[in-house]
Short mmCIF file of C-alpha atoms in Angstrom, two decimals:
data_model
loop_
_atom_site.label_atom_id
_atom_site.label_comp_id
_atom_site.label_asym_id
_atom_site.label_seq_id
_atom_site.Cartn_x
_atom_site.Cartn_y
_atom_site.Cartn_z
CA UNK A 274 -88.38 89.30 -26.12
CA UNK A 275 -90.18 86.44 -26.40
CA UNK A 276 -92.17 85.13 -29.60
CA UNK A 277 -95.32 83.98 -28.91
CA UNK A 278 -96.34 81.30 -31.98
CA UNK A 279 -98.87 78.49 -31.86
CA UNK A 280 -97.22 75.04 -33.17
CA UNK A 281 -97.51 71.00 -32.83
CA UNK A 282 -94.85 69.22 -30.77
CA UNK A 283 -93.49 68.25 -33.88
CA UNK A 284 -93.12 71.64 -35.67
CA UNK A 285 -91.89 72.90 -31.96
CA UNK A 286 -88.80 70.40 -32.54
CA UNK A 287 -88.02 71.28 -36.07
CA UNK A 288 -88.39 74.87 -35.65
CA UNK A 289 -85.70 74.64 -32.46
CA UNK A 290 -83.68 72.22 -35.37
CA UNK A 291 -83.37 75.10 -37.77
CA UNK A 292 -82.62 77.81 -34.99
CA UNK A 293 -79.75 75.32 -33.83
CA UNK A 294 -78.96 74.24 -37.91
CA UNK A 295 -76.97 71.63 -36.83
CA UNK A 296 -74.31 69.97 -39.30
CA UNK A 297 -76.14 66.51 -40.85
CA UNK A 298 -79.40 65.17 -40.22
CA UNK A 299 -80.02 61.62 -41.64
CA UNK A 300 -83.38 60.01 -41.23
CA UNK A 301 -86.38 57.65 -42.22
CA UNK A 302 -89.82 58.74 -42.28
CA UNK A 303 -92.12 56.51 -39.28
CA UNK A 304 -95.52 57.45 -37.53
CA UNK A 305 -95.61 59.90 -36.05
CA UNK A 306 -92.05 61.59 -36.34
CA UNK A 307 -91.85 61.81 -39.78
CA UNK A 308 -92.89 65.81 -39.93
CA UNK A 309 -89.98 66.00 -37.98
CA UNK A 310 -87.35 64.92 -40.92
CA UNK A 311 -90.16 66.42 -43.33
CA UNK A 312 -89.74 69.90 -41.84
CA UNK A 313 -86.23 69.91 -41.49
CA UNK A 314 -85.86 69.49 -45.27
CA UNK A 315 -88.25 72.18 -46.25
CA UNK A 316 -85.95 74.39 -44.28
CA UNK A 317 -83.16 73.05 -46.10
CA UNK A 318 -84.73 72.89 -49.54
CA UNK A 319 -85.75 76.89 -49.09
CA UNK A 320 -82.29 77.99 -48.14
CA UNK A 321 -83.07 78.84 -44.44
CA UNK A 322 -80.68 76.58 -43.52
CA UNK A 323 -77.57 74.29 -44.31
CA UNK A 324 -78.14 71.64 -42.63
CA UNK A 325 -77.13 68.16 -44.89
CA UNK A 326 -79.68 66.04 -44.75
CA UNK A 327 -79.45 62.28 -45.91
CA UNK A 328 -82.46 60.26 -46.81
CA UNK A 329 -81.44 56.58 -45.90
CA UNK A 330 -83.57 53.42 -46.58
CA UNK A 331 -84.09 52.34 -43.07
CA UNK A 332 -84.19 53.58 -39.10
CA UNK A 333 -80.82 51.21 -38.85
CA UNK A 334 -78.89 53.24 -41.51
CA UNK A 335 -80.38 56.77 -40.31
CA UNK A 336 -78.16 55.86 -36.79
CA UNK A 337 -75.17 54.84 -38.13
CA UNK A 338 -75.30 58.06 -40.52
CA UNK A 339 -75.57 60.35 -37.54
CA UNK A 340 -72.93 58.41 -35.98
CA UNK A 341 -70.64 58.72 -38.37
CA UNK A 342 -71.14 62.18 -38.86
CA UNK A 343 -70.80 62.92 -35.40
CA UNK A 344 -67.37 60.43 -35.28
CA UNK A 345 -66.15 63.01 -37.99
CA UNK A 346 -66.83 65.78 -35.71
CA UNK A 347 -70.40 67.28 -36.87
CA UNK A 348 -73.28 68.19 -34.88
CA UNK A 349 -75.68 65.53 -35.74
CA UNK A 350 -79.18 64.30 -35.08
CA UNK A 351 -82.08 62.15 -36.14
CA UNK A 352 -85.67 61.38 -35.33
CA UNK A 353 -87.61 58.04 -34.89
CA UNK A 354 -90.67 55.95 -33.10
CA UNK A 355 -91.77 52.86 -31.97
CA UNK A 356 -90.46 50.07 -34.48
CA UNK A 357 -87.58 52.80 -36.07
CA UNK A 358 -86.23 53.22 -32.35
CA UNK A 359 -86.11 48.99 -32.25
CA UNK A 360 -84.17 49.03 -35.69
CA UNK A 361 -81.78 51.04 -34.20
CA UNK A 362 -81.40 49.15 -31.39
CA UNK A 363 -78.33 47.26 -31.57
CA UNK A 364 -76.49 51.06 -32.83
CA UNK A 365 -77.94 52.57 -29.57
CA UNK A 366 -75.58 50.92 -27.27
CA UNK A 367 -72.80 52.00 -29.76
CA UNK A 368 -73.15 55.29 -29.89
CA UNK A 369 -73.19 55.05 -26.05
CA UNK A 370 -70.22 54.01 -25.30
CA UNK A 371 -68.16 55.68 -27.65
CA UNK A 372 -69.50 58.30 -26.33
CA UNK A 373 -71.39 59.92 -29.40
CA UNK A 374 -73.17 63.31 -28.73
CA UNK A 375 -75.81 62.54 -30.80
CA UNK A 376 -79.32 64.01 -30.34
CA UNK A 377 -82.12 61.72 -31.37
CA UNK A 378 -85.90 63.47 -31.44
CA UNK A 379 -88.09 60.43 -30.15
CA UNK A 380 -91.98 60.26 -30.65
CA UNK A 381 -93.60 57.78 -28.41
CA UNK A 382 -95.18 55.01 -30.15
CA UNK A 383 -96.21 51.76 -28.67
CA UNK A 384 -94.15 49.15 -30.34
CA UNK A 385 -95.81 45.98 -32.65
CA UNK A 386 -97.36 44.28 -31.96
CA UNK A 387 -99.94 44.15 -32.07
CA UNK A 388 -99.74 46.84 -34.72
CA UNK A 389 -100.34 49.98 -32.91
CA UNK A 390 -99.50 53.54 -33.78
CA UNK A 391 -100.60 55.42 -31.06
CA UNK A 392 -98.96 56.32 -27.22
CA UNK A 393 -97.04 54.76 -24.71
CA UNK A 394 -93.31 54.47 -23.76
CA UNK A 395 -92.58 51.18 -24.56
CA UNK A 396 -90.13 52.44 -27.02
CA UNK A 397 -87.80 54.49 -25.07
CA UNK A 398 -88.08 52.37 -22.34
CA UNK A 399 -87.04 49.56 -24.10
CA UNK A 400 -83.63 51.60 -24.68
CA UNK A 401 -83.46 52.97 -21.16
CA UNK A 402 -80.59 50.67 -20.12
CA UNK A 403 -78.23 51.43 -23.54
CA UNK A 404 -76.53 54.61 -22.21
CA UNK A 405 -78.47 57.17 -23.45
CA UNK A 406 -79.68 60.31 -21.64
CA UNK A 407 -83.65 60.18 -21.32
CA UNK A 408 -85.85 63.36 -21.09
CA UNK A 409 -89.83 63.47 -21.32
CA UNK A 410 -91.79 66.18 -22.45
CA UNK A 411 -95.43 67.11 -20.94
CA UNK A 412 -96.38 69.04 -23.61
CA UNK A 413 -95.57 71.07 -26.59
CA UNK A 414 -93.46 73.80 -24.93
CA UNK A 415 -91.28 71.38 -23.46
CA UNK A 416 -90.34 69.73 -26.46
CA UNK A 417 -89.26 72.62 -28.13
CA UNK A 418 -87.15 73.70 -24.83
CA UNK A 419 -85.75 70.15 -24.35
CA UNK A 420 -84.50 70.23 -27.65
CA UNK A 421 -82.85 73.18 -27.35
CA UNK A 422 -80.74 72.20 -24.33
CA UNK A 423 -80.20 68.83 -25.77
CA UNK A 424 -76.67 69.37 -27.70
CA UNK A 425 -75.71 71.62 -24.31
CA UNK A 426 -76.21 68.60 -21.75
CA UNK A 427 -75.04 65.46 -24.91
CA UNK A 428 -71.51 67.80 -26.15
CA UNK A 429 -70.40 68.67 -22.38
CA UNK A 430 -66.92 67.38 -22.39
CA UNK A 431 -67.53 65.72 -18.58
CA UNK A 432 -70.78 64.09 -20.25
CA UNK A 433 -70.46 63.29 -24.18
CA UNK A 434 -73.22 61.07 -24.77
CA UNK A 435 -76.22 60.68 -26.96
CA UNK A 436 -79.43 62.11 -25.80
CA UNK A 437 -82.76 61.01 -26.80
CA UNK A 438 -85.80 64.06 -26.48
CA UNK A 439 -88.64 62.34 -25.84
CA UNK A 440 -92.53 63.48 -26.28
CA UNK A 441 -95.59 61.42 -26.54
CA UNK A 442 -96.85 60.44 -30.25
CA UNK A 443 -99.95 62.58 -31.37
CA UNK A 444 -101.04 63.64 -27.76
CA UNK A 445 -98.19 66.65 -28.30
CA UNK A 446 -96.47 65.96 -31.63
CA UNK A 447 -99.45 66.52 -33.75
CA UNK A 448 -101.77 68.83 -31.10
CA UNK A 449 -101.20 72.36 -31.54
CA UNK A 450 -100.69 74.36 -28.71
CA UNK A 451 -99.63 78.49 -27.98
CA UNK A 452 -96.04 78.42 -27.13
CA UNK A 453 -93.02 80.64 -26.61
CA UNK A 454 -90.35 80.78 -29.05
CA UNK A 455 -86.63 81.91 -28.14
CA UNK A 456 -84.98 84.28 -30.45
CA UNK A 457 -83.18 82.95 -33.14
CA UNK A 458 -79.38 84.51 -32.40
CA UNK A 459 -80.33 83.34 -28.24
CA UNK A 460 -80.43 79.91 -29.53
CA UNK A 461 -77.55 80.26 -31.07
CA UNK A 462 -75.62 81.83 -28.93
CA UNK A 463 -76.90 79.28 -26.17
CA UNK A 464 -76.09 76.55 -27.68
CA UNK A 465 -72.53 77.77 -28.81
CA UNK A 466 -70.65 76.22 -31.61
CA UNK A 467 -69.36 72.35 -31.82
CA UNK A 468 -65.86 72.04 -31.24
CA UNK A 469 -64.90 68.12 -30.52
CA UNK A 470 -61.56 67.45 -28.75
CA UNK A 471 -61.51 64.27 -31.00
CA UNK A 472 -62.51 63.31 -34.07
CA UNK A 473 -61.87 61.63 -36.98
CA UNK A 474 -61.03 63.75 -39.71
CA UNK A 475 -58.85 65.34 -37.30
CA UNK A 476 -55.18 64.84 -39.51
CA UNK A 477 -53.47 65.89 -36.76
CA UNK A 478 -54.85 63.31 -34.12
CA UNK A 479 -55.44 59.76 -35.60
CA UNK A 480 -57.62 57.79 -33.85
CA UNK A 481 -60.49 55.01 -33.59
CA UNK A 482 -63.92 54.59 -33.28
CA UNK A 483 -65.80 51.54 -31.70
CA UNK A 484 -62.66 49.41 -31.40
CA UNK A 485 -62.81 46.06 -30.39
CA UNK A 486 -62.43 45.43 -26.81
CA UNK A 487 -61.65 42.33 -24.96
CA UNK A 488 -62.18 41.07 -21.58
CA UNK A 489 -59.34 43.46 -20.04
CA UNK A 490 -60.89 46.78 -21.86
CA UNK A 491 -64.64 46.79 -22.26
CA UNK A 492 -65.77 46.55 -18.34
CA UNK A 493 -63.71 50.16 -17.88
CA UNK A 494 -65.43 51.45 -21.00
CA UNK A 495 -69.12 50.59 -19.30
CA UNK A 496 -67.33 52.46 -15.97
CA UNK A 497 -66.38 55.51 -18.08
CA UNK A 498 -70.33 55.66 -19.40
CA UNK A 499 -71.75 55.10 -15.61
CA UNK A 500 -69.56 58.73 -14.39
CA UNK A 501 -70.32 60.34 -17.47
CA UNK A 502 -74.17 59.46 -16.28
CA UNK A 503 -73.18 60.41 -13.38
CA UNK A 504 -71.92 63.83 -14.41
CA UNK A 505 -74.78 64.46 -16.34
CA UNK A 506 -76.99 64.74 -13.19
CA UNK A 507 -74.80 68.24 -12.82
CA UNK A 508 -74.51 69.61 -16.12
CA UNK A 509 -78.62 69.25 -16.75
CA UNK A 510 -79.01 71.31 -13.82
CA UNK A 511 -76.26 73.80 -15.06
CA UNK A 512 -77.84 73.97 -18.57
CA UNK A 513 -81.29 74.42 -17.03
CA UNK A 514 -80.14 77.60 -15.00
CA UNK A 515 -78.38 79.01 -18.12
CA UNK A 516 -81.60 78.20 -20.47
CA UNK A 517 -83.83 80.08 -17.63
CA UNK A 518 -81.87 83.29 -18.12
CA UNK A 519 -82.98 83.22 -21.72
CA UNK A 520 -86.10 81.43 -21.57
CA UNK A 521 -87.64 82.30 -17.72
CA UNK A 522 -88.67 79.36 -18.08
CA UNK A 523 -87.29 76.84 -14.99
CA UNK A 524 -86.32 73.24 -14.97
CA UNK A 525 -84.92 70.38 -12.98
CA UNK A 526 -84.80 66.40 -12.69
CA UNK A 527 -89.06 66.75 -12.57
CA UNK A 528 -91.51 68.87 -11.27
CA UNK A 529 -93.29 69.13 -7.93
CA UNK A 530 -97.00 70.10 -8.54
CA UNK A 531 -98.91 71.00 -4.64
CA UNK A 532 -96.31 68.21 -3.49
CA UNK A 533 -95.10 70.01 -0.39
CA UNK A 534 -98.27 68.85 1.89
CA UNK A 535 -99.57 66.05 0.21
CA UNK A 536 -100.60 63.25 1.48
CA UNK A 537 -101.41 61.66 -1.73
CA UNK A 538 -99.24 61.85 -4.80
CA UNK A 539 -98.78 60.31 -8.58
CA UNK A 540 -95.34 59.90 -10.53
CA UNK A 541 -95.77 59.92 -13.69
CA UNK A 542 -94.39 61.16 -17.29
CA UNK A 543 -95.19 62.77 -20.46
CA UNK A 544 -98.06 64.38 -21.53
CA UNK A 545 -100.46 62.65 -19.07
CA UNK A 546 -99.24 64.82 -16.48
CA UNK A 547 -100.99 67.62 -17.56
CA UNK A 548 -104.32 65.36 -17.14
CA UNK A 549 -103.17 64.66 -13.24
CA UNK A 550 -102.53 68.19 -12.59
CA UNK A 551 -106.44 69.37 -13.11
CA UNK A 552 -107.20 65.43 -11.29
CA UNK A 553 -104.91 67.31 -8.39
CA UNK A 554 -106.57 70.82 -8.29
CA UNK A 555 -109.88 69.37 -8.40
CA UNK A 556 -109.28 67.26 -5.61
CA UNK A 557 -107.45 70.17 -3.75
CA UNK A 558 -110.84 71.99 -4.07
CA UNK A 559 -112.81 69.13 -1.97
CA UNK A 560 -110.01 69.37 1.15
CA UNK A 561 -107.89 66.34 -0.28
CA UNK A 562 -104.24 67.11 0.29
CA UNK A 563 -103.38 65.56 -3.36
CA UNK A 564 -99.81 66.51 -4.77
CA UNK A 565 -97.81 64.98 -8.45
CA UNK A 566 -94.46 64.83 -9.28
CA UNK A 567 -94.05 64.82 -12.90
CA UNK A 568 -90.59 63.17 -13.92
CA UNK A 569 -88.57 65.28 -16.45
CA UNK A 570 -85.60 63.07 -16.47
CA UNK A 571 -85.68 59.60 -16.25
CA UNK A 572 -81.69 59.24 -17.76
CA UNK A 573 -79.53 59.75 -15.09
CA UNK A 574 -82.12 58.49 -12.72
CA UNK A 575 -82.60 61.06 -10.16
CA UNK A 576 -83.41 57.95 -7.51
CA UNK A 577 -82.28 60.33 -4.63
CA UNK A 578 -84.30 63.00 -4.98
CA UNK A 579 -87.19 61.58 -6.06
CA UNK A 580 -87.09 59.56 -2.82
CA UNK A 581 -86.14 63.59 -0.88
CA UNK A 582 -89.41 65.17 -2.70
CA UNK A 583 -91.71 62.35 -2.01
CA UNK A 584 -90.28 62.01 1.81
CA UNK A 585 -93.61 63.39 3.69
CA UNK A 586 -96.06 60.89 1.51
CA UNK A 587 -97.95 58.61 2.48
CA UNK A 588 -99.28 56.91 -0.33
CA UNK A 589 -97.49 56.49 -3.90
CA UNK A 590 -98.65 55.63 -7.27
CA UNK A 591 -96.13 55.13 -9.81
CA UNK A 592 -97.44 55.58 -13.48
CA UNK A 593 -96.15 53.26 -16.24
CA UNK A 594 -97.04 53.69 -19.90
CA UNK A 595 -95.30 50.77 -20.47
CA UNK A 596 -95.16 46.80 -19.22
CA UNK A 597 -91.59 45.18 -18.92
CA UNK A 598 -93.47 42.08 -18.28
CA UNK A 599 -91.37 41.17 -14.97
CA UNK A 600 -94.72 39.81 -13.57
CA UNK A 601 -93.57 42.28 -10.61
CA UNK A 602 -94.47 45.96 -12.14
CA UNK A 603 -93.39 48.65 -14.88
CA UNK A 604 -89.90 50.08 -15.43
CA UNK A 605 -90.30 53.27 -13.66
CA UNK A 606 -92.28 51.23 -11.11
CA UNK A 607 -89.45 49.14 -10.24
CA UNK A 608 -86.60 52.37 -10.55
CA UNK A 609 -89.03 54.34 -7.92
CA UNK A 610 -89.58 51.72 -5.45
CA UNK A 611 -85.93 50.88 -5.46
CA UNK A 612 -85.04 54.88 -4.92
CA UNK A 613 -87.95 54.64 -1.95
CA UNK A 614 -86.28 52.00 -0.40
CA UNK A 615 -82.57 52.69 -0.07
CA UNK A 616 -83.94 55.86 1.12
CA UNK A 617 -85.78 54.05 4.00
CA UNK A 618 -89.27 55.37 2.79
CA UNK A 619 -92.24 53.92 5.09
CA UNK A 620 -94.92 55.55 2.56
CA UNK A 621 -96.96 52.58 0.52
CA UNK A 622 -95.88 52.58 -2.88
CA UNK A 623 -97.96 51.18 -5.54
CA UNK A 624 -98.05 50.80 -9.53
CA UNK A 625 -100.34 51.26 -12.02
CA UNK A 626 -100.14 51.28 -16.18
CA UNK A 627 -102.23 53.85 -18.11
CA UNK A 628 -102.42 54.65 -21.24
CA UNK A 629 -100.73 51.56 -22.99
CA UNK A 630 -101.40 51.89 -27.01
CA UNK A 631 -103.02 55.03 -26.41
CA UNK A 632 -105.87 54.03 -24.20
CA UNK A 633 -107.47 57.50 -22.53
CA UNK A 634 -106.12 58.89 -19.65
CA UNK A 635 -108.77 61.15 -18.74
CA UNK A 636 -109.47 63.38 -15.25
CA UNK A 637 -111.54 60.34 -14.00
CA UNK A 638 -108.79 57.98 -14.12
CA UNK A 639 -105.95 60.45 -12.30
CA UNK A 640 -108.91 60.60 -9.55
CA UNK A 641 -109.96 56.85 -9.16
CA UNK A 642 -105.85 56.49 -8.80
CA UNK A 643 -106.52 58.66 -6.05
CA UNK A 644 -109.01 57.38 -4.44
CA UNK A 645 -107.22 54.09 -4.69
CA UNK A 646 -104.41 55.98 -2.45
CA UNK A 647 -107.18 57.62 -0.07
CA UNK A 648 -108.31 54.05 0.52
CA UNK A 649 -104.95 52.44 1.32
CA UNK A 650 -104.19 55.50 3.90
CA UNK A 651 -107.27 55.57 5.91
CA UNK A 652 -107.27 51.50 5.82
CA UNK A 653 -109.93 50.60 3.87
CA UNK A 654 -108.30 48.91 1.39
CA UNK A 655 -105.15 47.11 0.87
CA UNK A 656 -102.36 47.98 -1.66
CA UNK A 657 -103.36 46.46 -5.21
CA UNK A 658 -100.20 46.51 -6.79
CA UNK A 659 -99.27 46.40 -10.79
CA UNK A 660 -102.72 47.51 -11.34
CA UNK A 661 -104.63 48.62 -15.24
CA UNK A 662 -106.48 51.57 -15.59
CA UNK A 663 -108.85 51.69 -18.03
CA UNK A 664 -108.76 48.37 -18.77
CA UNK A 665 -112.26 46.91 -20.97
CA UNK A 666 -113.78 44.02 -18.59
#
C-alpha cells in the first residue's frame, strides 16, 4: 500500500536515498541541490541509515570520491547544479567510459554567467555528449521514482554506466507537492543488492581502472559505451515494467499527452510540461486538435520513436531550455529534427527556447507556441525558426 506524503523534489530524492541507503555518498553543497547532501546526512547522523558520507572541498573532488568508491565496488552517488556539474566536467567523461554505475542527483541551474541561480538545462545539456544516461523529471513524483530506478537501469551488467536524475532547480526541488511513497522493504527489494563482477578490492581479480589507452585501444572503448547506450534503450523499458508492478505508476522513453489526433504538438522537458498540458486541454476545449509529448529520456536518445509518435503531425515545436549557440537551434532542437528526418517526416518542425535563467513559462506562452503552429498549418505564416519566448523587447 501506498504512502501518501507531501514533499519538495528535493526531499522526494533524499527520502528514495535513504530507502535505497546506498554505500558512500560524497558531495559539495551548490544552489539548489544542497538539501539533497543536507538530508542525506541527517539520516545518517540519526542512525536511520549507514550510508558514509564524505564532505569534500569542491564539486571536482565529490566525483572522483564517488568514483572511487564505486571502482572499489560500492553503490555510490552524489548531487550537483549548474557550475558543480561544470567542475566535474572533465571526471564525467571518465566515469563514462570506465563504465562507472554511478548515480548523480542533478538540479537544473542555468550556468554563469551571467550569475544566475535559477532554471534551465544548460547544465545537463552541456554533459549530454559525455556518456552518461539522461532522465528529466516533470515534477516532484517523478523525481522520487526516477531515482529509484536509477541504480536498476546504471548497475545492469549489459549497461554499467553512470546515470544522471535530472529535475528542474526550485520549480520541483524546492515546491512541495502530494506524492506517493513506495514502501521501504519494496525499494529495497526492487532495487536488489550491488554485486559488481569487477572491482578493485577484489584480491582475487586484480585489475585497472582508467588505464591509459593509445591510438589502437581507446576508439573500441568509445564503441563499447555507444552498445552499452544502446542497451540501455531495453533495460529502461524493462525496469519501468518491473517499477509499475510496485509503483502502478507507468513509464517509457516520454509521454504522449492527447498526441494520437493532433494536429499540433510541443516537445518539451522538465517541469514545464506540466504548464503545456493545461495550454493543451484548454485548447482541446475550443476544437483545436493540440497534443505534447513530454520527453522522459533524452540519454539514449529515443530518435526513432519520437519520430513513430509524432508521425501524424503536422506542425512541431521543439522546446529548448537551453542555447548551444550553433546559430542553427537548441540541443534537443537539433537531436529532434535529425530523428524527423531520417524518418522521412514531411510535418514542419520548428524551435523555440523558454524559460532560459528561469524566465516564466506560463499557460500563455504554451498557447502563443500554438498558435504559432496553427498559423504555419493553415498558411498564414511561415516557419520562424530558433525563436524566444518571453523575451523583454
Amino acid at each position: 500500500m501506498s504512502i501518501r506524503e507531501r514533499m519538495s523534489g528535493n526531499e522526494a530524492v533524499a527520502y528514495a536515498i535513504k530507502q535505497i541507503n546506498p554505500d558512500v555518498m560524497p558531495a559539495f553543497p551548490i544552489t539548489p541541490s544542497t538539501e539533497i547532501p543536507q538530508m542525506v546526512s541527517t539520516f545518517i547522523a540519526n542512525g536511520e541509515i549507514d550510508t558514509e558520507f564524505i564532505p569534500v572541498e569542491s564539486e571536482h573532488s565529490s566525483m572522483s570520491a564517488t568514483m572511487g568508491a564505486s571502482a572499489a565496488g560500492a553503490r555510490a552517488l552524489t548531487a550537483t547544479s549548474s557550475c558543480g556539474l561544470a567542475y566535474m566536467w572533465e571526471l564525467l567523461y571518465v566515469a563514462a567510459s570506465d563504465r562507472l554505475p554511478v548515480v548523480l542527483a542533478l538540479v537544473n541551474r542555468a550556468l554563469t554567467g551571467p550569475i544566475n541561480i535559477n532554471c534551465d538545462h544548460s547544465d545537463s545539456m552541456g554533459a549530454r555528449d559525455a556518456g552518461w544516461i539522461q532522465v528529466y523529471a516533470e515534477n516532484n513524483q517523478e523525481a522520487y521514482d526516477n531515482f529509484i530506478q536509477s541504480f536498476k537501469i546504471a548497475e545492469h551488467p549489459d549497461v554499467m554506466l553512470p546515470f544522471m536524475a535530472c529535475q528542474d532547480g526550485f520549480i520541483t526541488s524546492h515546491a512541495v507537492e502530494n506524492i506517493e511513497l513506495i514502501e521501504t522493504d519494496k525499494v529495497k527489494n526492487f532495487v536488489g543488492a550491488y554485486e559488481p563482477d569487477n572491482f578493485l578490492l577484489n584480491s582475487e581479480m586484480p585489475m585497472a581502472v582508467g588505464p591509459y589507452a593509445n591510438s589502437p585501444f581507446y576508439m573500441e572503448t568509445k564503441m563499447n559505451q555507444r552498445i552499452a547506450m544502446q542497451n540501455a534503450k531495453k533495460v529502461i523499458l524493462q525496469v519501468a515494467e518491473e517499477f509499475e508492478k510496485i509503483s502502478g505508476r507507468k513509464y517509457g522513453f516520454f509521454e504522449e499527452y492527447r498526441l494520437d489526433d493532433a494536429e499540433v504538438a510541443i516537445v518539451i522537458m522538465g517541469s514545464a510540461a506540466g504548464t503545456t498540458k493545461d495550454a493543451v486541454d484548454a485548447l482541446r476545449e475550443n476544437g483545436i486538435k493540440a497534443g505534447l509529448l513530454k520527453l522522459r529520456v533524452y540519454r539514449p536518445f529515443p530518435g526513432e520513436e519520437i519520430a513513430e509518435a509524432l508521425k501524424n503531425v503536422k506542425a512541431i515545436a521543439i522546446m529548448d531550455r537551453a542555447e548551444s549557440f550553433s546559430a542553427y537551434g537548441g540541443p534537443l532542437g537539433s537531436d529532434i529534427k535529425s530523428a524527423l528526418f531520417d524518418a522521412k517526416s514531411t510535418a514542419c518542425a520548428v524551435n523555440y527556447f523558454y524559460g532560459i535563467g528561469g524566465r516564466d513559462y506560463t499557460t500563455d506562452s504554451a498557447t502563443s507556441v500554438y498558435n504559432d503552429l496553427l498559423d504555419i498549418v493553415s498558411g498564414k505564416s511561415e516557419p520562424c525558426n530558433f525563436k524566444y519566448i518571453g523575451l523583454r523587447k
